[in-house]
JSON list of C-alpha atoms in Angstrom, two decimals:
[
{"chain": "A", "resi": 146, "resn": "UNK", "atom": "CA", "xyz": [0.00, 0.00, 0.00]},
{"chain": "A", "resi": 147, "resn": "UNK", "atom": "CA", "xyz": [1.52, 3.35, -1.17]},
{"chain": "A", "resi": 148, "resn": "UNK", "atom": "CA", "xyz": [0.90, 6.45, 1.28]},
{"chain": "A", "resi": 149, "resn": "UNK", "atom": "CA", "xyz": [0.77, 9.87, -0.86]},
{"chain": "A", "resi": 150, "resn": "UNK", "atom": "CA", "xyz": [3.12, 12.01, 1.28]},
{"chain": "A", "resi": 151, "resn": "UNK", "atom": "CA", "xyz": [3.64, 15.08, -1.42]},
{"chain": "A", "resi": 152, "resn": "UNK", "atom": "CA", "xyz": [2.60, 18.40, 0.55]},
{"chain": "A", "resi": 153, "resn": "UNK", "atom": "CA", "xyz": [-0.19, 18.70, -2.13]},
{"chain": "A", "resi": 154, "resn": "UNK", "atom": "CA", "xyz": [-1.02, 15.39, -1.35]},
{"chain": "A", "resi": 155, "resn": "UNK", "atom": "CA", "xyz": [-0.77, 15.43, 2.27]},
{"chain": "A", "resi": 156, "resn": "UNK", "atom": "CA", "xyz": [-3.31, 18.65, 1.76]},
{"chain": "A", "resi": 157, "resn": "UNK", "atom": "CA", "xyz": [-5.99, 16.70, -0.10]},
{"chain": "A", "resi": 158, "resn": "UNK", "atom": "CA", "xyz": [-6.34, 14.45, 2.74]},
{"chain": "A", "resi": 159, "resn": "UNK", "atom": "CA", "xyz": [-6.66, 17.50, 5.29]},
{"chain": "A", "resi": 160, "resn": "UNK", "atom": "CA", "xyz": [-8.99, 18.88, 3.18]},
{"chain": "A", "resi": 161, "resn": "UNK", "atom": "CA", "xyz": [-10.95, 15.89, 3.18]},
{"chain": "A", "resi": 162, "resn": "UNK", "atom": "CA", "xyz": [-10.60, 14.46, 6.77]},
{"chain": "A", "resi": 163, "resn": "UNK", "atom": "CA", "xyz": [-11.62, 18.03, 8.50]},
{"chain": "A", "resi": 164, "resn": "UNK", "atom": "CA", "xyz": [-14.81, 18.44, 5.61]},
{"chain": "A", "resi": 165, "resn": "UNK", "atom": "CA", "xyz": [-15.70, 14.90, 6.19]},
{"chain": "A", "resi": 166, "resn": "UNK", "atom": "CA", "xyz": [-15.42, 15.79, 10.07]},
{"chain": "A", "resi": 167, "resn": "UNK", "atom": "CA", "xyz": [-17.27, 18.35, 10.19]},
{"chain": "A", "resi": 168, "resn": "UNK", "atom": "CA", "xyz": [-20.44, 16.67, 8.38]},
{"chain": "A", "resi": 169, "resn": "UNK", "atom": "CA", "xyz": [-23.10, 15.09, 11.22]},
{"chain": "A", "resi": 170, "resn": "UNK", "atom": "CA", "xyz": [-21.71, 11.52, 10.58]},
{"chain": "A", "resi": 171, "resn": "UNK", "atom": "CA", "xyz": [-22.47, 10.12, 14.24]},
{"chain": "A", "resi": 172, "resn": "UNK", "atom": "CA", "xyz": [-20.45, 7.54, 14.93]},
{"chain": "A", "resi": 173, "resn": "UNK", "atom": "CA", "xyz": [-19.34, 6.55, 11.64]},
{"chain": "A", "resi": 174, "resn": "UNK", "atom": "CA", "xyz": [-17.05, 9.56, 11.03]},
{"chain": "A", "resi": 175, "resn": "UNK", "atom": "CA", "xyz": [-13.68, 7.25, 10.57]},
{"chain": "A", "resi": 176, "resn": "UNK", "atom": "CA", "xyz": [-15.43, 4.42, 8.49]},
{"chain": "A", "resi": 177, "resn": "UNK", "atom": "CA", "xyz": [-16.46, 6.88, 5.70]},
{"chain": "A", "resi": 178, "resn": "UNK", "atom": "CA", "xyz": [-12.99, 8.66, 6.19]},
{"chain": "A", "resi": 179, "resn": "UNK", "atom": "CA", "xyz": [-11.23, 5.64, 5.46]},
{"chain": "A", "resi": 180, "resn": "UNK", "atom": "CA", "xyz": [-13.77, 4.72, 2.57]},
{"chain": "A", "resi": 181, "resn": "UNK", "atom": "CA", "xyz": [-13.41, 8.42, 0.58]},
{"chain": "A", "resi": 182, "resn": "UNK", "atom": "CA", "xyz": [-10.11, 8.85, 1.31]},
{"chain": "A", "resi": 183, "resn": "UNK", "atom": "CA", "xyz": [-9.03, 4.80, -0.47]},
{"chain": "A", "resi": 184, "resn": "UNK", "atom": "CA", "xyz": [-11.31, 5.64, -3.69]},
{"chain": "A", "resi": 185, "resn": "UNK", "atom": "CA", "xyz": [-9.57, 9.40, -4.10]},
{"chain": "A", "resi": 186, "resn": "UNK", "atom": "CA", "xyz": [-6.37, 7.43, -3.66]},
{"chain": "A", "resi": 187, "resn": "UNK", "atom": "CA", "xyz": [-5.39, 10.06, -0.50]},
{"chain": "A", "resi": 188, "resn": "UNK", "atom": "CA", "xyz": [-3.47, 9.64, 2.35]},
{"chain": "A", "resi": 189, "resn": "UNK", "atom": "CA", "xyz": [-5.84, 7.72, 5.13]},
{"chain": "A", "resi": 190, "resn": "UNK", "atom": "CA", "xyz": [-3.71, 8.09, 8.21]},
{"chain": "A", "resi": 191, "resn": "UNK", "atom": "CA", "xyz": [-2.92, 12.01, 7.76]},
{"chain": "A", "resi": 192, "resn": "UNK", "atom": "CA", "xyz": [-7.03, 12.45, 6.87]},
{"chain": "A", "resi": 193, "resn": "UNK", "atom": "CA", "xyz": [-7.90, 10.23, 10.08]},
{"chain": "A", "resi": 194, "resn": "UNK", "atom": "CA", "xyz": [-5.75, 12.33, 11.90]},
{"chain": "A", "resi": 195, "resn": "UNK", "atom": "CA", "xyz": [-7.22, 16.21, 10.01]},
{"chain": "A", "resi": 196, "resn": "UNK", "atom": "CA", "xyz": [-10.52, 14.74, 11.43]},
{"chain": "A", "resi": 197, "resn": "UNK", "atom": "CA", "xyz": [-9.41, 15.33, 15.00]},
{"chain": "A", "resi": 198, "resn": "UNK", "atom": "CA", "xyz": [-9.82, 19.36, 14.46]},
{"chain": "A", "resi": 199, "resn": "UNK", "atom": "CA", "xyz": [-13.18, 18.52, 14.42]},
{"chain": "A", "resi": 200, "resn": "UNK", "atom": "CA", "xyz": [-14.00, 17.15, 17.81]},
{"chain": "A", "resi": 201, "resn": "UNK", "atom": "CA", "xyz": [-16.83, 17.87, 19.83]},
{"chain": "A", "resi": 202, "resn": "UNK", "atom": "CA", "xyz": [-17.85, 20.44, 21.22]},
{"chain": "A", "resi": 203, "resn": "UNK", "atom": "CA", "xyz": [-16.19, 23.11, 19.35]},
{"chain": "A", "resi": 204, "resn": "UNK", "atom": "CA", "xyz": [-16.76, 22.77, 15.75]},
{"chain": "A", "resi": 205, "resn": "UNK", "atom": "CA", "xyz": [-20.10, 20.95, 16.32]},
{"chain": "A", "resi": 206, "resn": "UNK", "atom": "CA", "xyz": [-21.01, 23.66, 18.21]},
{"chain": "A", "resi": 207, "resn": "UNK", "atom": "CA", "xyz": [-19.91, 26.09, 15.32]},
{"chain": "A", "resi": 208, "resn": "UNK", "atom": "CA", "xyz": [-22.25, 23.87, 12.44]},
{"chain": "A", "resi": 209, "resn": "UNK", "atom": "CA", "xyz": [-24.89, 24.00, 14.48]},
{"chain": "A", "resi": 210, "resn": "UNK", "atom": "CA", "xyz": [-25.09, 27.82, 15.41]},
{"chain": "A", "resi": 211, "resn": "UNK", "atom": "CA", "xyz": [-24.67, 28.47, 11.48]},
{"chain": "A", "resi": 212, "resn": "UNK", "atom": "CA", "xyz": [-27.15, 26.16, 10.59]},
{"chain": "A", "resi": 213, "resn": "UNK", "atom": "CA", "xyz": [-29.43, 27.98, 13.02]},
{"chain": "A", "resi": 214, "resn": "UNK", "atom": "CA", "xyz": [-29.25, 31.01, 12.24]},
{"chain": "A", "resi": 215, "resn": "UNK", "atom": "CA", "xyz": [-29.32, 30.62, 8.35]},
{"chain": "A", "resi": 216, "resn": "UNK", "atom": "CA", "xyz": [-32.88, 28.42, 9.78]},
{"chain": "A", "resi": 217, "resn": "UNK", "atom": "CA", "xyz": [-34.11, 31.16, 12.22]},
{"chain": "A", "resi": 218, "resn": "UNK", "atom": "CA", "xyz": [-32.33, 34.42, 11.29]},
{"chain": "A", "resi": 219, "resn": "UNK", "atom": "CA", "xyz": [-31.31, 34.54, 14.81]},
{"chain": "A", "resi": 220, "resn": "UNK", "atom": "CA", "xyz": [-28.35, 32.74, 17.54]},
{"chain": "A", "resi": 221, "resn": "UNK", "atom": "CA", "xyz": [-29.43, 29.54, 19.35]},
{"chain": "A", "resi": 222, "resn": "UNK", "atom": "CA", "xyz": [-28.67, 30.93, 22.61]},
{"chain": "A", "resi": 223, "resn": "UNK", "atom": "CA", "xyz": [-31.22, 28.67, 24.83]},
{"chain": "A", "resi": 224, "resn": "UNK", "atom": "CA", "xyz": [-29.07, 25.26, 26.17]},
{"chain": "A", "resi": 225, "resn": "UNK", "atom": "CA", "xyz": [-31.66, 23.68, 27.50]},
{"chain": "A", "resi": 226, "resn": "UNK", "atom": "CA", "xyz": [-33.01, 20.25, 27.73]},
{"chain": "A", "resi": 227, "resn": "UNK", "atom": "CA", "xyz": [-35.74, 21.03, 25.72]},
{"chain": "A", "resi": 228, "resn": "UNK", "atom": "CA", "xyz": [-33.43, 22.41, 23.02]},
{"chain": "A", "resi": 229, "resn": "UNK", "atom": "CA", "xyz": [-30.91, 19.95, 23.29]},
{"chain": "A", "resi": 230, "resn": "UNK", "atom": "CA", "xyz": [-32.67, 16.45, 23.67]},
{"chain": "A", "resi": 231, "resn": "UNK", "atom": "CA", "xyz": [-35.92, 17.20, 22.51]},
{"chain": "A", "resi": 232, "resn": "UNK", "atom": "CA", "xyz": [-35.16, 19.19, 19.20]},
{"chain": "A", "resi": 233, "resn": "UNK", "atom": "CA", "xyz": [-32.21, 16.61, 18.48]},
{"chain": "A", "resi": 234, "resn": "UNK", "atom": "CA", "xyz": [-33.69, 15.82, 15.03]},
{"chain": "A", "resi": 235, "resn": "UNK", "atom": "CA", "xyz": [-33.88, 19.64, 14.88]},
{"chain": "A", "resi": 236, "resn": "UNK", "atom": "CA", "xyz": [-30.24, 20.66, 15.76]},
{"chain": "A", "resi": 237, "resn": "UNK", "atom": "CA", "xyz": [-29.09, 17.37, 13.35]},
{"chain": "A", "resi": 238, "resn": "UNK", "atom": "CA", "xyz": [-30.23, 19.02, 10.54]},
{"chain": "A", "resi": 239, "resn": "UNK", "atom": "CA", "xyz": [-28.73, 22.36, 11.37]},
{"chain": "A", "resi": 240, "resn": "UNK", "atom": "CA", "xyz": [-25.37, 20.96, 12.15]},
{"chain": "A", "resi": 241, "resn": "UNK", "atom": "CA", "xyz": [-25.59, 19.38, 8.32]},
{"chain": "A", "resi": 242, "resn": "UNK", "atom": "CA", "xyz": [-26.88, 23.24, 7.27]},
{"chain": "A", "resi": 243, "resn": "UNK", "atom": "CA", "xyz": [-24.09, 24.67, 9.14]},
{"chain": "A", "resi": 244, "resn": "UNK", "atom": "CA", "xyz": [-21.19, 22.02, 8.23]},
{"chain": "A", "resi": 245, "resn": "UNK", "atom": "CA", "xyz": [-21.90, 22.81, 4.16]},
{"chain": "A", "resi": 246, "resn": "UNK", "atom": "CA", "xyz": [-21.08, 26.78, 5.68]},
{"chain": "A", "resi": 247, "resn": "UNK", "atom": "CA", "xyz": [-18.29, 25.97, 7.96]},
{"chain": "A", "resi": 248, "resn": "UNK", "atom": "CA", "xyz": [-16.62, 23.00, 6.50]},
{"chain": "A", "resi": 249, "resn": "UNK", "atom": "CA", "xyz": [-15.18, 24.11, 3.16]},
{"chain": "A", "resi": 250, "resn": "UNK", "atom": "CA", "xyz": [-13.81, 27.77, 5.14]},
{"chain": "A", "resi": 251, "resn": "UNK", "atom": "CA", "xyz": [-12.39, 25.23, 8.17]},
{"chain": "A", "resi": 252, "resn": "UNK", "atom": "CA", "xyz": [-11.13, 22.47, 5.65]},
{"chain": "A", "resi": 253, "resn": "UNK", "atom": "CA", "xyz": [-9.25, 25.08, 3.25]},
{"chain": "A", "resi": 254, "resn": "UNK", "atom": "CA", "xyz": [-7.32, 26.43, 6.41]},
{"chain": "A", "resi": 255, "resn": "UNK", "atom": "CA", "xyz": [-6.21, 23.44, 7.88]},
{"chain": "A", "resi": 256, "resn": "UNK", "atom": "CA", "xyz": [-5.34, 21.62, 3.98]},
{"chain": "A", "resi": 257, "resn": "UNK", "atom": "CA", "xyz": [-3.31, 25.15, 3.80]},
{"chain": "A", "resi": 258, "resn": "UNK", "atom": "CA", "xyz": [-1.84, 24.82, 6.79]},
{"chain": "A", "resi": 259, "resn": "UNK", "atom": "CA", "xyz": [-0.49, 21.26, 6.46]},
{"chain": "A", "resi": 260, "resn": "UNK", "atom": "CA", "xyz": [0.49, 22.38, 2.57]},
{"chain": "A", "resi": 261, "resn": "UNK", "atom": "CA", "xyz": [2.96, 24.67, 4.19]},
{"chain": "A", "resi": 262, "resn": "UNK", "atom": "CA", "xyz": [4.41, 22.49, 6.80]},
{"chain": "A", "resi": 263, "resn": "UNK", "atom": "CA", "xyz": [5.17, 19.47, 4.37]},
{"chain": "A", "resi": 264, "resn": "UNK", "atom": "CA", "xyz": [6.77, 21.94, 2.26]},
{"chain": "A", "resi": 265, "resn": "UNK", "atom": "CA", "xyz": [9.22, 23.22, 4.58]},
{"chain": "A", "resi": 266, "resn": "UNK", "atom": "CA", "xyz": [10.14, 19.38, 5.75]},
{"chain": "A", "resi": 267, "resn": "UNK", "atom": "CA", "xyz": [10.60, 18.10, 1.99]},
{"chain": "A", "resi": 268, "resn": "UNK", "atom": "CA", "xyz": [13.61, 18.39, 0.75]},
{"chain": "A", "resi": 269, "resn": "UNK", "atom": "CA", "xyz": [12.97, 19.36, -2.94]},
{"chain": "A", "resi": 270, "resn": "UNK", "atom": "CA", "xyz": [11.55, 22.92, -2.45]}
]
């Protein structure tokens, strides 16, 4: 098995693991990781490992808000039980809302981030 490890390479699978990680993919975040990253022929350990950025609570947190307020026109600001159990369905869809706003903006930093650090560690510059 052959690992792309170019910095361009290397920024694909950034790209891809944090935009994958940021979409509502409960609990199956590193199967479909693993899945797009073999067909696009990217790098599946640096992707698994973009993926992280995206833990909870923070960028979660960040989908859902967007998704929200491009819903409501206004902030979630309520953290309630009502609002956070019994609207799950509710806040599910405005994470996916908010992770087609935040992921590409979130995804493009990080790939650009990890484009410049394999550069400067590869010898042919």
């Amino acid at each position: 098995v052959v690992e792309r490890t170019s910095p361009r390479e290397l920024a694909a699978a950034t790209f891809a693991g944090v935009y994958l990680g940021t979409l509502p993919l409960v609990a199956v975040h590193s199967v479909v990781i693993i899945y797009v990253t073999t067909r696009l022929h990217l790098n599946r350990i640096m992707a698994l490992c973009a993926q992280n950025v995206c833990a909870p609570p923070v960028v979660p947190l960040l989908c859902i808000e967007a998704g929200y307020y491009v819903r409501h026109f206004t902030w979630l600001t309520a953290a309630s039980r009502e609002t956070l159990l019994l609207q799950a369905h509710e806040r599910l869809f405005e994470w996916l809302i908010g992770s087609l706003i935040v992921g590409p903006g979130l995804s493009l930093l990080c790939a650009g981030i990890a484009y410049f650090i394999a550069r400067a560690f590869t010898t042919n510059k």
